[in-house]
Amino acid sequence: MSDRTQLWRMAPTELAPHEDALTRFQAELERAGGSSVSVGPGELVGEITATLAAAGAHRIALTADLGDARPVIAQALEIARYDVVDYDAIADDRAAVRDLDATVTGCLAAVAATGSIVTGATGAGRAGALVAPTHVCVVETRRLVDGLASLMRLAPRLGAGSMMALQTGPSRTADIEKTLIVGVHGPKRVHVVLLDGVLAD
Amino acid sequence: MSEDPLTSSTFAERARVQLAKPFLREAVPRATDIAVRDLRERFAGHDYDGLRELGREIRARTMADLEDALATLTDALVANGIHVHHAADAAAAREHIRRICRESDATRVVKVKSMATEEIALNPALVADGLEVTETDLGEYVVQLDGDRPSHIIAPIIHKTRAEVRETLSRVAGRELPDDASELTDFARERLRDAFMDADVGISGANFGVAETGTIVLVTNEGNGRMCTSMPRIHIALMGIERVIPTLEDLSVMLPLITGAGTGQLITSYVSMLSGPRGEGEPDGPEAMHVVLLDNGRRALLGTEYQEVLHCIRCGACQNVCPVYRQVGGHAYGWVYGGPIGAVLTPLFLGTEAGGELPQASSLCGACDDICPVKIPLHDLLLQLRRTRVDDGAAPWRERLAAELWAWAWSSPRRYRVVTRIGGGVVRVMAAAGLMSSLGPLGRWARGRTIPTPARRPFHSRGERDV
């Protein structure tokens, strides 16, 4: 008989005892084709701006799960001459959604063992983290959970709304002769900013 | 696709067509080897067998009282504001989906790759109703444009070369596209983006339905599953009734199993957990969500010796390791499911009349049993289907006569000795003269194989002399 308390011995989607969550998260995300960096509260806006500049993005949507930090980030991006909108304000406008170069979102949780971020319909929306070629996700380090089992235990209390989604690195396909191509229907670039602090001004 | 290949041709005929394609015989083993290699790599240092056992337990426990699990699921879906429809067969499922499209004044439909929708032949029915249907998984999109069929559960165009994909997409583009997988993908992305934005209805399958929370789970890499369930105003999920799992906790076992066995990934790029239509205060999502629960022959398997085939989570791993599938590809099986799982499901779903010979298309090596993430004893099920076919008198008379003679000859030591002596002598002479292929049915069997020349003295008679 198998014992579920020993799930980490069986499933690579769990963290081993004493394994460092942050280190594992960053390694798995990189393996999946994404990138990440750890910052303090004072460096957050600078890191987001730099990432968007490097991606050549101009039209940016910010989602509601950035919380109190959203207006602060919006203001900084506007000063840097980006075209910034709230995702919830334009979500019903298909043309506007299509024109987005990048979205910046928060998240409900992040899974260390798999390098996944978790967003909900209430915050980032169903497609807020998906529609633009570049996705920047702010993850407060306190939101890291060990593995899938911890996430599933927590899920009913996350307030995700009608959809909870895990996403791990960029969108990918290997349909054509098994050649790995990044960026099909979802983003080509996924950058996670790990914030050692909380999203507030 | 007006002619059904399953009834209009035999497995051998279809296999011969596929074997004549050099690309197929190179590409399928190459692609499937990558999936198996990645699976082993991701599970290195972990107890894959232990996790498989957990998966098997979850599936067995659910199937032991499937109706109870389905009742819990239905209640939870309804509580989440989801419309639930029950479909006894393919026609009923098509009818539900057509009606929902009609009642919502839909003109455009986008689809997520789904074996269940293939199983009920949904697309032709929707097209006949005047709907514009677009498959949005890159591989399925190409399959649709070509009027082809997917040939692998996870990798639908495993049988197509890049040059063929380029040709197809260039036709749509109206210009020569570059011979580059990345640029071909970019072209498809832009085309399909239009389809997502304009669609009224998104249709998906369901990898799992979580009973306790009323959640439909979709596992994809491209992100099309998420687009199809975000942009259109209606979402319809077609779910085989056996895809129910009891709890979210069970999902933390089933997810690594399906992604590991399917693609060798720790987790796919996207996992969507859908628990209703767009909620109050949510920025996007469909106004209405429907779940169509598909029986289509599944309930009839409960309580039979084939119940365990309902544990299947459609990961495609058994296809990846099957020595027959790896040579002939998915199309040789004649219906939507290929490989070992197809050889079991097809006769069970369609009857032995149409798919009865498929269980013969197996070497019974058991590789499928060893990799199956929920430990379905596929090769036992294949044997049982063969047995049933013989008991039903459906096997060809020559095959039955040969088996009878065989049993008669080998059931007495004396007859056995005589037969092996004579038979061995005949084969030795024929092989030396290069005449094996003129041995009738035996010759056909010998054509694809190297037949070892029997020893001059059989082993048992050598033993006798030495004693």
XYZ file of C-alpha atoms in Angstrom:
668
model
C 0.000 0.000 0.000
C 1.305 3.431 -0.830
C 1.430 6.162 1.749
C 0.492 9.617 0.566
C 2.470 11.336 3.306
C 5.518 10.131 1.404
C 4.328 11.669 -1.860
C 7.593 13.602 -2.289
C 9.475 10.309 -2.649
C 7.275 9.399 -5.599
C 6.323 12.637 -7.306
C 8.871 15.103 -8.671
C 6.160 17.741 -8.221
C 6.766 17.834 -4.450
C 9.588 19.374 -2.457
C 11.944 17.094 -0.504
C 12.202 17.813 3.242
C 14.647 20.661 3.917
C 14.887 21.536 0.223
C 15.027 25.302 -0.307
C 11.792 26.462 -1.929
C 13.135 29.611 -3.552
C 16.148 27.888 -5.111
C 14.014 25.075 -6.482
C 11.391 27.471 -7.861
C 13.995 29.439 -9.770
C 15.706 26.327 -11.139
C 12.446 24.741 -12.345
C 11.188 27.953 -13.927
C 14.449 28.321 -15.808
C 14.244 24.710 -16.935
C 10.761 25.442 -18.303
C 12.122 28.381 -20.291
C 11.224 31.243 -17.960
C 13.451 33.596 -15.998
C 13.336 35.089 -12.521
C 15.091 37.508 -10.213
C 14.814 38.292 -6.491
C 14.330 41.920 -5.518
C 13.603 44.004 -2.440
C 10.579 46.356 -2.315
C 12.675 49.335 -3.421
C 13.836 47.578 -6.587
C 10.462 46.289 -7.826
C 9.436 49.100 -10.149
C 12.921 49.402 -11.611
C 13.040 45.674 -12.351
C 9.642 45.722 -14.089
C 10.582 48.755 -16.192
C 13.899 47.217 -17.191
C 12.239 43.933 -18.212
C 9.646 45.689 -20.357
C 12.338 47.830 -21.979
C 14.441 44.771 -22.791
C 11.387 43.089 -24.356
C 10.739 46.152 -26.513
C 7.214 46.373 -25.107
C 5.235 49.574 -25.327
C 1.575 48.873 -24.638
C 1.252 47.388 -21.164
C -1.719 46.130 -19.161
C -1.614 45.779 -15.382
C -3.972 43.360 -13.630
C -5.904 43.873 -10.403
C -3.933 41.327 -8.402
C -1.048 43.794 -8.177
C -3.162 45.375 -5.445
C -1.982 48.631 -3.933
C 1.185 48.471 -6.027
C -0.745 48.788 -9.286
C -1.106 52.604 -9.311
C 2.502 52.978 -8.219
C 3.775 50.773 -11.042
C 1.407 52.458 -13.517
C 2.690 55.890 -12.572
C 6.323 54.849 -12.927
C 5.667 53.275 -16.329
C 3.777 56.343 -17.530
C 6.668 58.568 -16.545
C 8.892 56.259 -18.574
C 6.470 56.905 -21.504
C 4.854 53.497 -21.676
C 1.252 53.214 -22.776
C -0.324 51.735 -19.630
C -3.869 50.426 -19.083
C -5.678 48.416 -16.439
C -6.430 44.959 -17.858
C -9.925 44.894 -16.331
C -10.754 48.151 -18.107
C -9.952 46.807 -21.578
C -10.626 43.056 -21.216
C -13.867 43.240 -23.194
C -12.256 45.205 -26.029
C -10.808 42.506 -28.283
C -8.744 44.892 -30.414
C -7.178 46.480 -27.355
C -6.372 43.086 -25.863
C -4.774 42.009 -29.120
C -2.567 45.066 -29.221
C -0.923 44.422 -25.874
C 2.833 43.929 -25.889
C 3.062 42.865 -22.284
C 1.062 42.279 -19.150
C 2.219 42.667 -15.565
C 0.350 40.579 -13.014
C 0.550 39.458 -9.435
C -0.351 35.930 -8.407
C -2.231 33.915 -5.823
C 0.560 31.465 -5.170
C 3.679 29.975 -6.701
C 4.681 26.308 -6.592
C 8.327 25.786 -5.696
C 8.729 22.196 -6.880
C 7.386 22.887 -10.374
C 8.351 26.538 -10.964
C 4.687 27.403 -11.564
C 2.802 30.578 -10.856
C -0.875 30.418 -9.958
C -3.337 33.082 -11.053
C -7.070 33.429 -10.574
C -9.995 34.760 -12.601
C -10.658 37.358 -9.906
C -7.193 38.910 -10.046
C -5.232 38.457 -13.244
C -8.397 37.344 -15.042
C -8.504 34.234 -17.195
C -6.343 35.663 -19.918
C -4.493 38.562 -18.274
C -1.344 36.510 -17.822
C -1.752 34.851 -21.208
C -2.613 37.225 -24.034
C 0.535 39.298 -24.508
C 3.897 38.141 -25.889
C 5.610 39.160 -22.649
C 4.375 38.365 -19.157
C 5.945 39.803 -16.031
C 4.662 38.247 -12.816
C 5.309 39.655 -9.370
C 5.498 36.890 -6.763
C 5.727 37.840 -3.116
C 8.012 35.193 -1.619
C 5.481 34.539 1.163
C 3.194 33.087 -1.527
C 5.554 30.206 -2.338
C 4.118 26.792 -1.521
C 6.179 23.592 -1.544
C 4.505 21.409 -4.151
C 1.273 20.495 -5.925
C -0.168 18.752 -2.849
C 0.210 21.901 -0.728
C -1.301 23.996 -3.503
C -4.324 21.713 -3.826
C -4.891 21.817 -0.060
C -4.727 25.611 -0.177
C -6.703 26.060 -3.415
C -10.234 26.417 -1.981
C -9.031 29.287 0.241
C -7.165 31.236 -2.451
C -10.247 33.045 -3.756
C -9.377 32.298 -7.384
C -12.955 32.731 -8.608
C -14.241 30.801 -11.616
C -10.778 29.792 -12.829
C -7.505 28.957 -11.182
C -4.581 28.438 -13.522
C -1.073 27.168 -13.116
C 1.405 28.363 -15.659
C 4.964 27.215 -15.930
C 7.297 29.096 -18.215
C 6.304 30.274 -21.680
C 3.754 28.725 -24.032
C 5.264 25.896 -26.080
C 4.639 23.329 -28.786
C 6.623 20.452 -30.233
C 4.028 19.497 -32.835
C 6.231 20.063 -35.895
C 8.810 17.275 -36.039
C 9.221 17.458 -32.253
C 11.069 20.797 -32.560
C 10.444 22.818 -29.395
C 8.946 26.203 -30.257
C 8.266 28.750 -27.554
C 5.343 31.177 -27.722
C 2.327 29.687 -29.434
C -0.904 31.041 -27.975
C 0.544 32.271 -24.719
C 3.578 34.459 -23.978
C 7.022 33.887 -25.481
C 8.725 35.506 -22.507
C 7.860 34.889 -18.869
C 9.775 36.796 -16.232
C 9.046 36.334 -12.540
C 10.028 39.051 -10.114
C 10.336 37.494 -6.662
C 9.555 40.198 -4.173
C 10.991 39.906 -0.706
C 8.143 41.883 0.822
C 4.489 42.642 0.164
C 2.779 44.397 -2.743
C 1.949 47.758 -1.184
C 3.302 51.245 -1.484
C -13.865 11.188 -44.119
C -17.108 9.882 -45.541
C -15.777 6.352 -45.782
C -15.049 4.631 -42.482
C -11.577 3.081 -42.781
C -12.383 0.614 -40.021
C -15.076 -1.204 -41.972
C -13.758 -0.659 -45.485
C -10.256 -2.054 -44.931
C -8.343 -4.480 -42.700
C -5.603 -3.622 -40.241
C -3.079 -5.378 -42.483
C -4.114 -3.284 -45.484
C -3.930 -0.047 -43.544
C -0.626 -1.026 -41.938
C 0.871 -1.780 -45.351
C -0.025 1.731 -46.542
C 1.572 3.268 -43.459
C 4.684 1.060 -43.604
C 5.380 2.361 -47.101
C 5.973 5.852 -45.657
C 9.662 6.069 -44.733
C 9.194 9.291 -42.744
C 6.610 7.689 -40.484
C 8.877 4.799 -39.555
C 11.642 7.205 -38.684
C 9.627 9.998 -37.052
C 7.336 8.001 -34.796
C 10.090 6.069 -32.981
C 12.182 9.251 -32.720
C 9.383 11.360 -31.258
C 8.109 8.665 -28.930
C 11.642 7.898 -27.698
C 12.015 11.529 -26.637
C 8.820 11.343 -24.583
C 9.910 8.126 -22.865
C 13.434 9.431 -22.242
C 12.082 12.646 -20.693
C 9.714 10.648 -18.498
C 12.595 8.591 -17.092
C 14.692 11.714 -16.642
C 11.997 13.615 -14.758
C 11.278 10.706 -12.472
C 14.949 9.851 -11.807
C 15.360 9.531 -8.053
C 11.601 9.242 -7.603
C 9.415 6.199 -7.222
C 7.379 6.279 -10.455
C 5.969 2.843 -9.653
C 4.779 4.034 -6.271
C 3.041 7.021 -7.858
C 1.485 4.745 -10.501
C 0.112 2.618 -7.694
C -1.427 5.706 -6.064
C -2.933 6.608 -9.421
C -4.305 3.114 -9.882
C -5.857 3.180 -6.420
C -7.582 6.505 -7.114
C -8.958 5.249 -10.426
C -10.043 1.874 -9.041
C -11.758 3.475 -6.050
C -13.618 5.891 -8.317
C -14.747 3.202 -10.784
C -15.954 1.000 -7.903
C -18.754 3.540 -7.450
C -18.708 5.664 -10.553
C -22.351 6.701 -10.249
C -21.720 8.119 -6.798
C -18.697 10.090 -8.028
C -20.708 11.385 -10.988
C -23.594 12.451 -8.750
C -21.178 14.396 -6.533
C -19.569 15.961 -9.591
C -22.914 16.910 -11.125
C -24.134 18.530 -7.902
C -20.910 20.507 -7.552
C -20.940 21.625 -11.200
C -24.548 22.790 -10.897
C -23.745 24.590 -7.631
C -21.008 26.418 -9.556
C -23.565 27.664 -12.072
C -22.547 25.198 -14.787
C -25.189 23.585 -17.018
C -24.793 19.791 -17.001
C -26.019 17.571 -19.850
C -25.968 13.792 -20.017
C -25.282 12.028 -23.313
C -25.882 8.288 -23.623
C -24.120 8.048 -26.970
C -22.244 10.033 -29.599
C -25.403 11.214 -31.346
C -26.862 12.542 -28.096
C -23.625 14.374 -27.277
C -23.511 15.966 -30.729
C -27.131 16.983 -30.363
C -26.519 18.700 -26.995
C -23.598 20.662 -28.393
C -25.431 21.604 -31.596
C -28.412 22.786 -29.576
C -26.260 24.926 -27.268
C -24.606 26.526 -30.313
C -27.974 27.135 -31.932
C -29.582 28.606 -28.833
C -26.669 30.974 -28.307
C -26.813 32.200 -31.931
C -23.247 31.096 -32.487
C -21.535 31.302 -35.854
C -17.918 30.641 -34.927
C -16.494 27.860 -32.786
C -12.937 27.372 -31.544
C -11.806 23.980 -30.287
C -9.245 22.624 -27.890
C -7.719 19.277 -28.859
C -9.984 16.603 -27.435
C -10.131 12.871 -28.092
C -13.735 12.800 -26.866
C -14.805 15.231 -29.599
C -12.952 13.066 -32.127
C -14.767 10.051 -30.733
C -18.194 11.593 -31.355
C -17.130 13.022 -34.775
C -18.254 16.463 -33.644
C -16.689 18.722 -36.258
C -18.549 17.441 -39.336
C -21.871 17.820 -37.465
C -21.118 21.414 -36.517
C -19.926 22.261 -40.009
C -23.126 20.766 -41.426
C -25.031 23.207 -39.195
C -23.216 26.056 -40.927
C -20.811 26.771 -38.079
C -17.248 27.822 -38.733
C -15.110 25.462 -36.638
C -11.422 26.043 -35.966
C -9.113 23.620 -34.195
C -6.623 25.720 -32.222
C -3.975 23.223 -31.159
C -1.244 23.711 -33.768
C -1.167 20.040 -34.735
C -4.949 19.705 -34.823
C -5.184 22.887 -36.896
C -2.932 21.332 -39.534
C -4.886 18.055 -39.375
C -8.117 19.981 -39.892
C -6.763 21.988 -42.833
C -5.629 18.753 -44.484
C -8.880 16.890 -43.863
C -6.663 14.363 -42.074
C -6.980 12.574 -38.717
C -4.713 12.902 -35.663
C -2.414 9.880 -35.373
C -1.271 10.156 -31.753
C -3.211 11.127 -28.624
C -0.732 13.826 -27.613
C 1.153 14.549 -30.854
C -1.539 14.655 -33.559
C 0.798 15.327 -36.507
C 3.580 13.004 -35.475
C 3.178 11.486 -38.982
C 3.730 14.739 -40.889
C 7.000 16.259 -42.035
C 7.820 19.931 -41.609
C 7.663 20.227 -45.404
C 4.077 18.940 -45.389
C 3.092 21.366 -42.622
C 4.725 24.179 -44.576
C 2.809 23.225 -47.692
C -0.506 23.189 -45.831
C 0.030 26.510 -44.058
C 1.388 28.136 -47.230
C -1.866 27.223 -48.953
C -3.785 29.070 -46.217
C -1.393 32.012 -46.335
C -1.603 32.275 -50.106
C 2.169 32.619 -50.248
C 5.259 30.461 -49.717
C 6.046 30.370 -45.995
C 9.660 29.827 -44.926
C 10.807 26.293 -44.130
C 11.230 27.012 -40.453
C 9.178 25.522 -37.602
C 9.312 28.755 -35.628
C 8.025 30.920 -38.478
C 5.344 28.392 -39.355
C 4.203 28.497 -35.732
C 4.160 32.312 -35.769
C 1.931 32.281 -38.830
C -0.493 29.845 -37.205
C -0.465 31.909 -34.007
C -1.641 35.035 -35.813
C -4.332 33.163 -37.736
C -5.619 31.426 -34.652
C -5.562 34.618 -32.629
C -8.213 35.984 -34.999
C -10.226 32.842 -34.443
C -10.050 33.143 -30.637
C -11.073 36.789 -30.666
C -14.032 36.272 -33.005
C -15.387 33.002 -31.619
C -18.761 32.715 -29.911
C -18.215 29.242 -28.494
C -15.139 27.445 -27.168
C -15.319 23.647 -27.060
C -12.905 21.588 -25.012
C -12.612 18.103 -23.655
C -11.729 17.521 -20.020
C -8.596 15.883 -18.699
C -10.242 15.531 -15.308
C -13.441 16.531 -13.553
C -12.938 17.049 -9.831
C -16.081 15.875 -8.058
C -15.764 17.626 -4.688
C -15.285 21.103 -6.163
C -17.068 20.813 -9.535
C -13.918 21.697 -11.459
C -12.995 20.841 -15.046
C -9.235 20.490 -15.480
C -7.480 21.155 -18.805
C -3.823 20.389 -19.360
C -2.099 22.066 -22.336
C 1.269 23.409 -23.425
C 0.323 25.874 -26.109
C -2.165 27.896 -24.075
C -4.984 27.316 -26.549
C -7.045 25.560 -23.879
C -6.939 28.658 -21.767
C -7.687 30.975 -24.721
C -10.708 28.879 -25.760
C -12.106 29.074 -22.239
C -11.376 32.790 -21.772
C -12.397 34.596 -24.951
C -15.660 33.104 -26.331
C -18.930 33.873 -24.555
C -19.838 30.193 -24.213
C -17.647 27.331 -23.036
C -18.696 23.721 -23.597
C -16.613 20.908 -22.101
C -17.217 17.375 -23.361
C -16.115 14.930 -20.701
C -16.082 11.125 -20.789
C -17.843 10.051 -17.598
C -14.795 8.055 -16.506
C -12.623 11.163 -16.236
C -14.013 12.056 -12.828
C -11.637 12.072 -9.869
C -12.938 12.525 -6.336
C -10.854 15.333 -4.816
C -8.386 18.136 -5.465
C -5.882 16.162 -3.416
C -6.183 13.358 -5.983
C -5.236 15.893 -8.631
C -1.802 16.287 -7.031
C -1.247 12.595 -7.856
C -2.943 12.533 -11.271
C -1.297 15.682 -12.660
C 2.326 14.487 -12.482
C 1.152 11.142 -13.876
C -0.594 12.571 -16.928
C 2.088 15.135 -17.775
C 4.958 12.784 -16.981
C 3.587 9.848 -18.946
C 2.248 12.091 -21.705
C 5.154 14.359 -22.553
C 7.856 13.674 -19.971
C 7.268 17.071 -18.413
C 7.124 17.753 -14.687
C 4.054 19.827 -15.450
C 2.704 21.245 -18.699
C 2.946 24.967 -19.382
C -0.721 25.449 -18.561
C -3.140 23.750 -16.216
C -6.578 25.388 -16.137
C -9.018 24.578 -13.365
C -12.431 25.804 -14.417
C -15.200 26.076 -11.859
C -17.951 28.005 -13.580
C -18.749 30.868 -15.939
C -17.320 34.359 -15.483
C -18.047 35.424 -11.907
C -19.049 38.749 -10.393
C -16.253 41.272 -10.726
C -14.068 39.084 -12.967
C -12.613 40.916 -15.967
C -13.052 38.162 -18.574
C -14.437 34.664 -19.172
C -17.558 33.094 -20.707
C -21.114 34.085 -19.770
C -22.155 30.455 -19.676
C -20.402 27.133 -19.152
C -21.764 23.730 -20.112
C -20.463 20.262 -19.315
C -21.634 17.363 -21.471
C -21.053 14.031 -19.724
C -20.443 11.366 -22.352
C -21.254 7.698 -21.756
C -20.964 6.208 -25.271
C -20.234 2.650 -24.166
C -18.423 3.412 -20.932
C -21.098 2.420 -18.394
C -21.514 -0.917 -20.162
C -17.914 -1.776 -19.194
C -18.520 -1.333 -15.472
C -18.522 -4.645 -13.666
C -17.044 -6.497 -16.649
C -13.537 -7.916 -17.015
C -12.760 -4.756 -19.032
C -13.599 -2.242 -16.286
C -9.953 -1.279 -15.835
C -9.791 0.242 -19.313
C -11.936 3.024 -17.829
C -8.930 4.001 -15.686
C -7.269 5.379 -18.826
C -6.340 9.077 -18.681
C -5.422 9.328 -22.421
C -1.740 10.161 -21.968
C -0.508 8.254 -25.020
C 2.372 6.558 -23.171
C 1.313 3.066 -24.286
C 1.538 4.229 -27.888
C 5.052 5.545 -27.295
C 6.407 2.162 -26.223
C 4.328 -0.170 -28.409
C 6.522 -1.957 -30.991
C 3.536 -2.252 -33.333
C 2.337 1.372 -33.031
C 5.906 2.634 -33.450
C 6.075 0.973 -36.860
C 2.587 1.486 -38.254
C 1.505 4.734 -36.551
C -1.975 5.664 -35.404
C -3.839 5.633 -38.715
C -3.415 1.881 -39.173
C -5.784 1.345 -36.244
C -8.577 2.834 -38.313
C -10.375 4.869 -35.651
C -9.587 7.713 -33.240
C -7.607 5.715 -30.664
C -4.424 3.987 -31.816
C -1.831 1.823 -30.107
C -2.555 -0.658 -27.306
C -5.285 1.487 -25.745
C -6.919 1.813 -29.170
C -6.741 -1.924 -29.772
C -8.693 -2.388 -26.527
C -11.091 0.566 -26.711
C -12.085 0.280 -30.367
C -13.694 -3.194 -30.221
C -15.240 -2.361 -26.829
C -16.777 0.903 -28.049
C -17.625 -0.022 -31.639
C -18.181 -3.762 -31.302
C -16.085 -6.680 -32.489
C -17.611 -6.436 -35.955
C -15.585 -3.315 -36.707
C -12.578 -3.410 -34.399
C -12.392 -7.106 -33.509
C -9.123 -7.776 -35.285
C -7.243 -4.938 -33.559
C -6.245 -6.962 -30.460
C -4.286 -9.174 -32.883
C -2.105 -6.169 -33.719
C 0.030 -6.684 -30.660
C 3.138 -8.650 -29.805
C 1.859 -8.988 -26.213
C 5.265 -7.811 -25.010
C 3.692 -5.954 -22.097
C 5.656 -2.710 -22.544
C 2.337 -0.848 -22.353
C 1.566 -2.375 -18.929
C 4.956 -1.295 -17.627
C 4.609 2.365 -18.601
C 0.874 2.965 -18.067
C 0.602 5.670 -15.367
C -2.438 3.977 -13.827
C -1.211 0.398 -14.340
C -3.940 -0.787 -16.713
C -3.138 -4.450 -17.524
C -3.479 -3.728 -21.248
C -1.980 -6.959 -22.409
C -4.363 -9.011 -20.252
C -7.248 -7.054 -21.767
C -5.903 -7.684 -25.278
C -5.684 -11.405 -24.546
C -9.195 -11.432 -23.113
C -10.511 -9.728 -26.264
C -8.760 -12.327 -28.423
C -10.299 -15.079 -26.331
C -13.767 -13.575 -26.660
C -13.350 -13.250 -30.405
C -12.503 -16.927 -30.735
C -15.344 -17.952 -28.384
C -17.754 -15.888 -30.467
C -16.631 -17.721 -33.558
C -15.528 -14.439 -35.080
C -11.993 -15.607 -35.832
C -11.375 -16.725 -39.460
C -11.914 -20.493 -39.964
C -8.332 -21.048 -41.098
C -7.028 -19.490 -37.895
C -9.354 -21.690 -35.830
C -8.419 -24.832 -37.780
C -4.704 -24.091 -37.342
C -5.182 -23.617 -33.595
C -7.185 -26.864 -33.328
C -4.536 -28.816 -35.209
C -1.823 -27.236 -33.122
C -3.583 -28.179 -29.899
C -4.169 -31.743 -31.162
C -0.583 -32.251 -32.281
C 1.034 -30.859 -29.150
C -1.199 -32.519 -26.590
C 0.537 -35.907 -26.840
C 4.348 -36.325 -26.575
C 4.392 -38.767 -29.498
C 2.472 -36.491 -31.868
C 4.572 -33.555 -30.719
C 7.781 -35.404 -31.628
C 6.504 -36.448 -35.015
C 5.251 -32.980 -35.879
C 8.403 -31.144 -34.814
C 10.543 -33.635 -36.760
C 8.534 -33.289 -39.952
C 7.867 -29.563 -39.537
C 11.495 -28.824 -38.732
C 12.614 -30.768 -41.767
C 10.195 -28.936 -44.057
C 11.212 -25.509 -42.786
C 14.920 -26.410 -43.075
C 14.582 -27.451 -46.680
C 12.316 -24.560 -47.666
C 14.522 -21.982 -45.929
C 17.640 -23.356 -47.626
C 15.886 -23.164 -50.983
C 14.570 -19.644 -50.227
C 11.003 -20.850 -50.621
C 9.532 -19.760 -47.270
C 7.338 -17.136 -48.901
C 5.525 -19.810 -50.955
C 4.145 -21.455 -47.803
C 0.734 -19.807 -48.025
C -0.354 -18.024 -44.829
C 2.840 -19.152 -43.088
C 4.792 -17.578 -45.930
C 3.084 -14.211 -45.419
C 4.074 -14.401 -41.779
C 7.626 -15.331 -42.748
C 8.004 -12.488 -45.233
C 8.498 -9.822 -42.610
C 10.714 -11.908 -40.377
C 14.004 -13.726 -40.302
C 13.120 -17.370 -39.661
C 15.811 -19.245 -37.767
C 16.693 -22.591 -39.342
C 15.599 -25.409 -36.994
C 18.338 -27.620 -35.597
C 18.807 -31.027 -37.249
C 17.980 -32.782 -33.976
C 15.362 -31.196 -31.698
C 16.577 -30.262 -28.217
C 14.389 -32.803 -26.419
C 15.682 -35.719 -28.450
C 19.248 -34.658 -27.751
C 18.333 -34.716 -24.068
C 16.984 -38.244 -24.412
C 20.189 -39.580 -25.906
C 22.362 -38.059 -23.206
C 20.300 -39.482 -20.317
